[in-house]
Tab-separated table of C-alpha atoms in Angstrom:
chain	number	residue	atom	x	y	z
A	1	UNK	CA	0.000	0.000	0.000
A	2	UNK	CA	2.794	2.426	0.895
A	3	UNK	CA	4.750	1.708	-2.286
A	4	UNK	CA	1.624	2.203	-4.402
A	5	UNK	CA	0.736	5.499	-2.741
A	6	UNK	CA	4.357	6.666	-2.881
A	7	UNK	CA	4.548	5.954	-6.615
A	8	UNK	CA	1.405	8.019	-7.227
A	9	UNK	CA	3.003	10.888	-5.303
A	10	UNK	CA	6.329	10.528	-7.129
A	11	UNK	CA	4.452	10.775	-10.426
A	12	UNK	CA	2.884	14.063	-9.361
A	13	UNK	CA	-0.401	12.819	-7.917
A	14	UNK	CA	-1.967	13.274	-4.490
A	15	UNK	CA	-2.637	9.766	-3.174
A	16	UNK	CA	-5.033	8.911	-0.389
A	17	UNK	CA	-5.051	5.945	1.953
A	18	UNK	CA	-7.813	4.450	-0.187
A	19	UNK	CA	-5.561	4.647	-3.266
A	20	UNK	CA	-2.813	2.711	-1.522
A	21	UNK	CA	-5.216	0.078	-0.213
A	22	UNK	CA	-6.812	-0.264	-3.661
A	23	UNK	CA	-3.426	-0.993	-5.246
A	24	UNK	CA	-2.660	-3.515	-2.495
A	25	UNK	CA	-6.002	-5.291	-3.025
A	26	UNK	CA	-5.403	-5.484	-6.778
A	27	UNK	CA	-2.109	-7.295	-6.191
A	28	UNK	CA	-2.860	-9.321	-3.071
A	29	UNK	CA	-2.616	-12.630	-4.960
A	30	UNK	CA	0.843	-11.945	-6.382
A	31	UNK	CA	2.071	-10.543	-3.071
A	32	UNK	CA	0.777	-13.633	-1.226
A	33	UNK	CA	2.536	-15.967	-3.668
A	34	UNK	CA	5.714	-13.956	-3.222
A	35	UNK	CA	5.444	-14.208	0.571
A	36	UNK	CA	5.123	-18.003	0.307
A	37	UNK	CA	8.010	-18.202	-2.174
A	38	UNK	CA	10.301	-15.957	-0.107
A	39	UNK	CA	9.420	-17.801	3.090
A	40	UNK	CA	10.267	-21.133	1.455
A	41	UNK	CA	13.637	-19.827	0.270
A	42	UNK	CA	14.390	-18.488	3.753
A	43	UNK	CA	13.551	-21.866	5.325
A	44	UNK	CA	15.796	-23.697	2.849
A	45	UNK	CA	18.701	-21.324	3.476
A	46	UNK	CA	18.258	-21.660	7.239
A	47	UNK	CA	18.140	-25.467	7.034
A	48	UNK	CA	21.329	-25.566	4.950
A	49	UNK	CA	23.040	-23.142	7.311
A	50	UNK	CA	22.233	-25.294	10.349
A	51	UNK	CA	23.845	-28.339	8.717
A	52	UNK	CA	27.091	-26.606	7.783
A	53	UNK	CA	30.096	-25.723	9.862
A	54	UNK	CA	31.375	-22.273	10.714
A	55	UNK	CA	32.716	-21.553	7.216
A	56	UNK	CA	29.508	-22.820	5.659
A	57	UNK	CA	27.491	-20.469	7.844
A	58	UNK	CA	29.562	-17.547	6.609
A	59	UNK	CA	28.992	-18.607	3.002
A	60	UNK	CA	25.252	-18.983	3.560
A	61	UNK	CA	25.200	-15.607	5.280
A	62	UNK	CA	26.700	-14.061	2.153
A	63	UNK	CA	24.145	-15.925	0.044
A	64	UNK	CA	21.420	-14.438	2.232
A	65	UNK	CA	22.784	-10.935	1.698
A	66	UNK	CA	22.935	-11.509	-2.058
A	67	UNK	CA	19.327	-12.737	-1.995
A	68	UNK	CA	18.215	-9.632	-0.095
A	69	UNK	CA	19.890	-7.352	-2.636
A	70	UNK	CA	18.556	-9.301	-5.618
A	71	UNK	CA	14.994	-9.081	-4.292
A	72	UNK	CA	15.150	-5.392	-3.321
A	73	UNK	CA	12.735	-4.315	-6.077
A	74	UNK	CA	10.474	-7.383	-6.041
A	75	UNK	CA	7.384	-5.695	-4.565
A	76	UNK	CA	7.157	-2.828	-7.090
A	77	UNK	CA	7.930	-5.310	-9.877
A	78	UNK	CA	5.051	-7.505	-8.705
A	79	UNK	CA	2.719	-4.503	-8.538
A	80	UNK	CA	3.592	-2.721	-11.768
A	81	UNK	CA	4.955	-5.430	-14.052
A	82	UNK	CA	2.566	-8.222	-13.009
A	83	UNK	CA	5.235	-10.950	-12.935
A	84	UNK	CA	5.311	-14.204	-11.028
A	85	UNK	CA	7.662	-14.733	-8.053
A	86	UNK	CA	10.697	-16.150	-9.895
A	87	UNK	CA	10.379	-13.774	-12.857
A	88	UNK	CA	10.068	-10.904	-10.376
A	89	UNK	CA	13.310	-11.976	-8.672
A	90	UNK	CA	15.174	-11.991	-12.001
A	91	UNK	CA	13.718	-8.618	-12.958
A	92	UNK	CA	14.542	-7.163	-9.540
A	93	UNK	CA	18.124	-8.444	-9.775
A	94	UNK	CA	18.481	-6.795	-13.187
A	95	UNK	CA	17.207	-3.470	-11.853
A	96	UNK	CA	19.574	-3.716	-8.898
A	97	UNK	CA	22.535	-4.292	-11.220
A	98	UNK	CA	21.687	-1.164	-13.225
A	99	UNK	CA	21.345	1.014	-10.108
A	100	UNK	CA	23.443	-0.775	-7.495
A	101	UNK	CA	25.300	2.402	-6.466
A	102	UNK	CA	22.153	4.423	-5.871
A	103	UNK	CA	20.438	1.525	-4.115
A	104	UNK	CA	23.310	0.796	-1.729
A	105	UNK	CA	23.905	4.463	-0.886
A	106	UNK	CA	20.198	5.014	-0.299
A	107	UNK	CA	19.768	1.886	1.797
A	108	UNK	CA	22.846	2.426	3.953
A	109	UNK	CA	22.091	6.130	4.432
A	110	UNK	CA	18.543	5.468	5.577
A	111	UNK	CA	19.649	2.564	7.753
A	112	UNK	CA	22.282	4.714	9.463
A	113	UNK	CA	19.740	7.467	10.145
A	114	UNK	CA	17.281	5.124	11.841
A	115	UNK	CA	19.983	3.266	13.784
A	116	UNK	CA	21.163	6.586	15.217
A	117	UNK	CA	17.563	7.567	15.934
A	118	UNK	CA	17.112	4.235	17.704
A	119	UNK	CA	19.880	5.060	20.162
A	120	UNK	CA	17.783	8.005	21.349
A	121	UNK	CA	15.393	5.466	22.854
A	122	UNK	CA	17.991	4.665	25.505
A	123	UNK	CA	17.780	8.222	26.850
A	124	UNK	CA	14.449	7.924	28.742
A	125	UNK	CA	15.657	4.670	30.336
A	126	UNK	CA	18.850	6.273	31.613
A	127	UNK	CA	17.134	9.471	32.737
A	128	UNK	CA	14.367	7.531	34.457
A	129	UNK	CA	16.850	5.378	36.351
A	130	UNK	CA	18.973	8.361	37.397
A	131	UNK	CA	16.085	10.611	38.421
A	132	UNK	CA	13.601	8.162	39.943
A	133	UNK	CA	15.308	4.844	40.578
A	134	UNK	CA	13.541	1.581	39.744
A	135	UNK	CA	10.147	3.230	39.130
A	136	UNK	CA	11.731	5.733	36.767
A	137	UNK	CA	13.607	2.927	35.035
A	138	UNK	CA	10.351	1.046	34.371
A	139	UNK	CA	8.591	4.173	33.095
A	140	UNK	CA	11.570	4.992	30.904
A	141	UNK	CA	11.549	1.442	29.544
A	142	UNK	CA	7.866	1.724	28.577
A	143	UNK	CA	8.507	5.069	26.875
A	144	UNK	CA	11.494	3.580	25.030
A	145	UNK	CA	9.506	0.558	23.801
A	146	UNK	CA	6.695	2.783	22.495
A	147	UNK	CA	9.280	5.022	20.826
A	148	UNK	CA	11.011	2.062	19.173
A	149	UNK	CA	7.698	0.658	17.898
A	150	UNK	CA	6.758	4.008	16.342
A	151	UNK	CA	10.273	4.401	14.942
A	152	UNK	CA	10.042	0.930	13.398
A	153	UNK	CA	6.773	1.807	11.670
A	154	UNK	CA	8.223	5.070	10.364
A	155	UNK	CA	11.365	3.268	9.175
A	156	UNK	CA	9.267	0.671	7.343
A	157	UNK	CA	7.211	3.369	5.600
A	158	UNK	CA	10.330	5.370	4.729
A	159	UNK	CA	11.983	2.250	3.303
A	160	UNK	CA	8.946	1.587	1.099
A	161	UNK	CA	9.001	5.178	-0.169
A	162	UNK	CA	12.719	4.888	-0.945
A	163	UNK	CA	12.157	1.622	-2.820
A	164	UNK	CA	9.390	3.273	-4.863
A	165	UNK	CA	11.661	6.224	-5.696
A	166	UNK	CA	14.587	3.979	-6.636
A	167	UNK	CA	12.330	1.737	-8.725
A	168	UNK	CA	11.040	4.767	-10.615
A	169	UNK	CA	14.634	5.887	-11.144
A	170	UNK	CA	15.715	2.390	-12.227
A	171	UNK	CA	12.907	2.040	-14.767
A	172	UNK	CA	12.747	5.592	-16.143
A	173	UNK	CA	15.955	7.375	-15.156
A	174	UNK	CA	13.802	10.123	-13.616
A	175	UNK	CA	14.295	11.540	-10.140
A	176	UNK	CA	11.206	12.826	-8.342
A	177	UNK	CA	11.325	16.482	-7.361
A	178	UNK	CA	11.333	15.652	-3.635
A	179	UNK	CA	14.468	13.522	-4.110
A	180	UNK	CA	16.465	15.770	-6.420
A	181	UNK	CA	19.865	16.705	-5.034
A	182	UNK	CA	20.164	13.657	-2.795
A	183	UNK	CA	23.564	11.918	-3.168
A	184	UNK	CA	22.023	8.493	-3.804
A	185	UNK	CA	20.702	9.602	-7.203
A	186	UNK	CA	23.749	11.551	-8.354
A	187	UNK	CA	23.723	13.701	-11.463
A	188	UNK	CA	24.535	11.126	-14.155
A	189	UNK	CA	22.160	10.819	-17.136
A	190	UNK	CA	20.160	7.607	-17.542
A	191	UNK	CA	22.374	4.630	-18.389
A	192	UNK	CA	21.651	1.827	-20.847
A	193	UNK	CA	19.748	-0.964	-19.162
A	194	UNK	CA	16.856	0.948	-17.668
A	195	UNK	CA	13.669	-1.026	-17.912
A	196	UNK	CA	10.124	-0.252	-18.864
A	197	UNK	CA	8.468	2.403	-16.683
A	198	UNK	CA	5.496	1.387	-14.561
């Protein structure tokens, strides 16, 4: 829903919650199949990892990272290109290869921002313990948990918006006005290999 609404906004529209939910309902079948497919792959990787030694676990960890990168654009591909799970993985991997620099910079930058923001949740715990002892510690812990839950929801929404923006860039070479000037998109003209726009 967030990716659908974000794409409408990136294309100059003014999406509503209903617009995002409508797009999600239209693609619920493909998204469900993808969830089953991705869950199966994760179970297989985990089973293999448990059977291997230390070196094997490192190798499977790298395979897991590669899988995460290759599937970065799967959801918008499912929504806008109407592909099945495996075809969506191949398409997503192709889009990642054509924009790997922008995708990595964007992902790491956003991740760093929210990790740093997460550390702020420790502050009410420390202040509560210092100012009011055990009672303050418990209150601070509750405040921190609520803060981290809200931060997680915001991070998830922000990640979906970034994926939508990067997908638009990967398929059209266009940068939305709200994202112009950000280092992840650079100033280079569109490169060969961009796909069909949604």
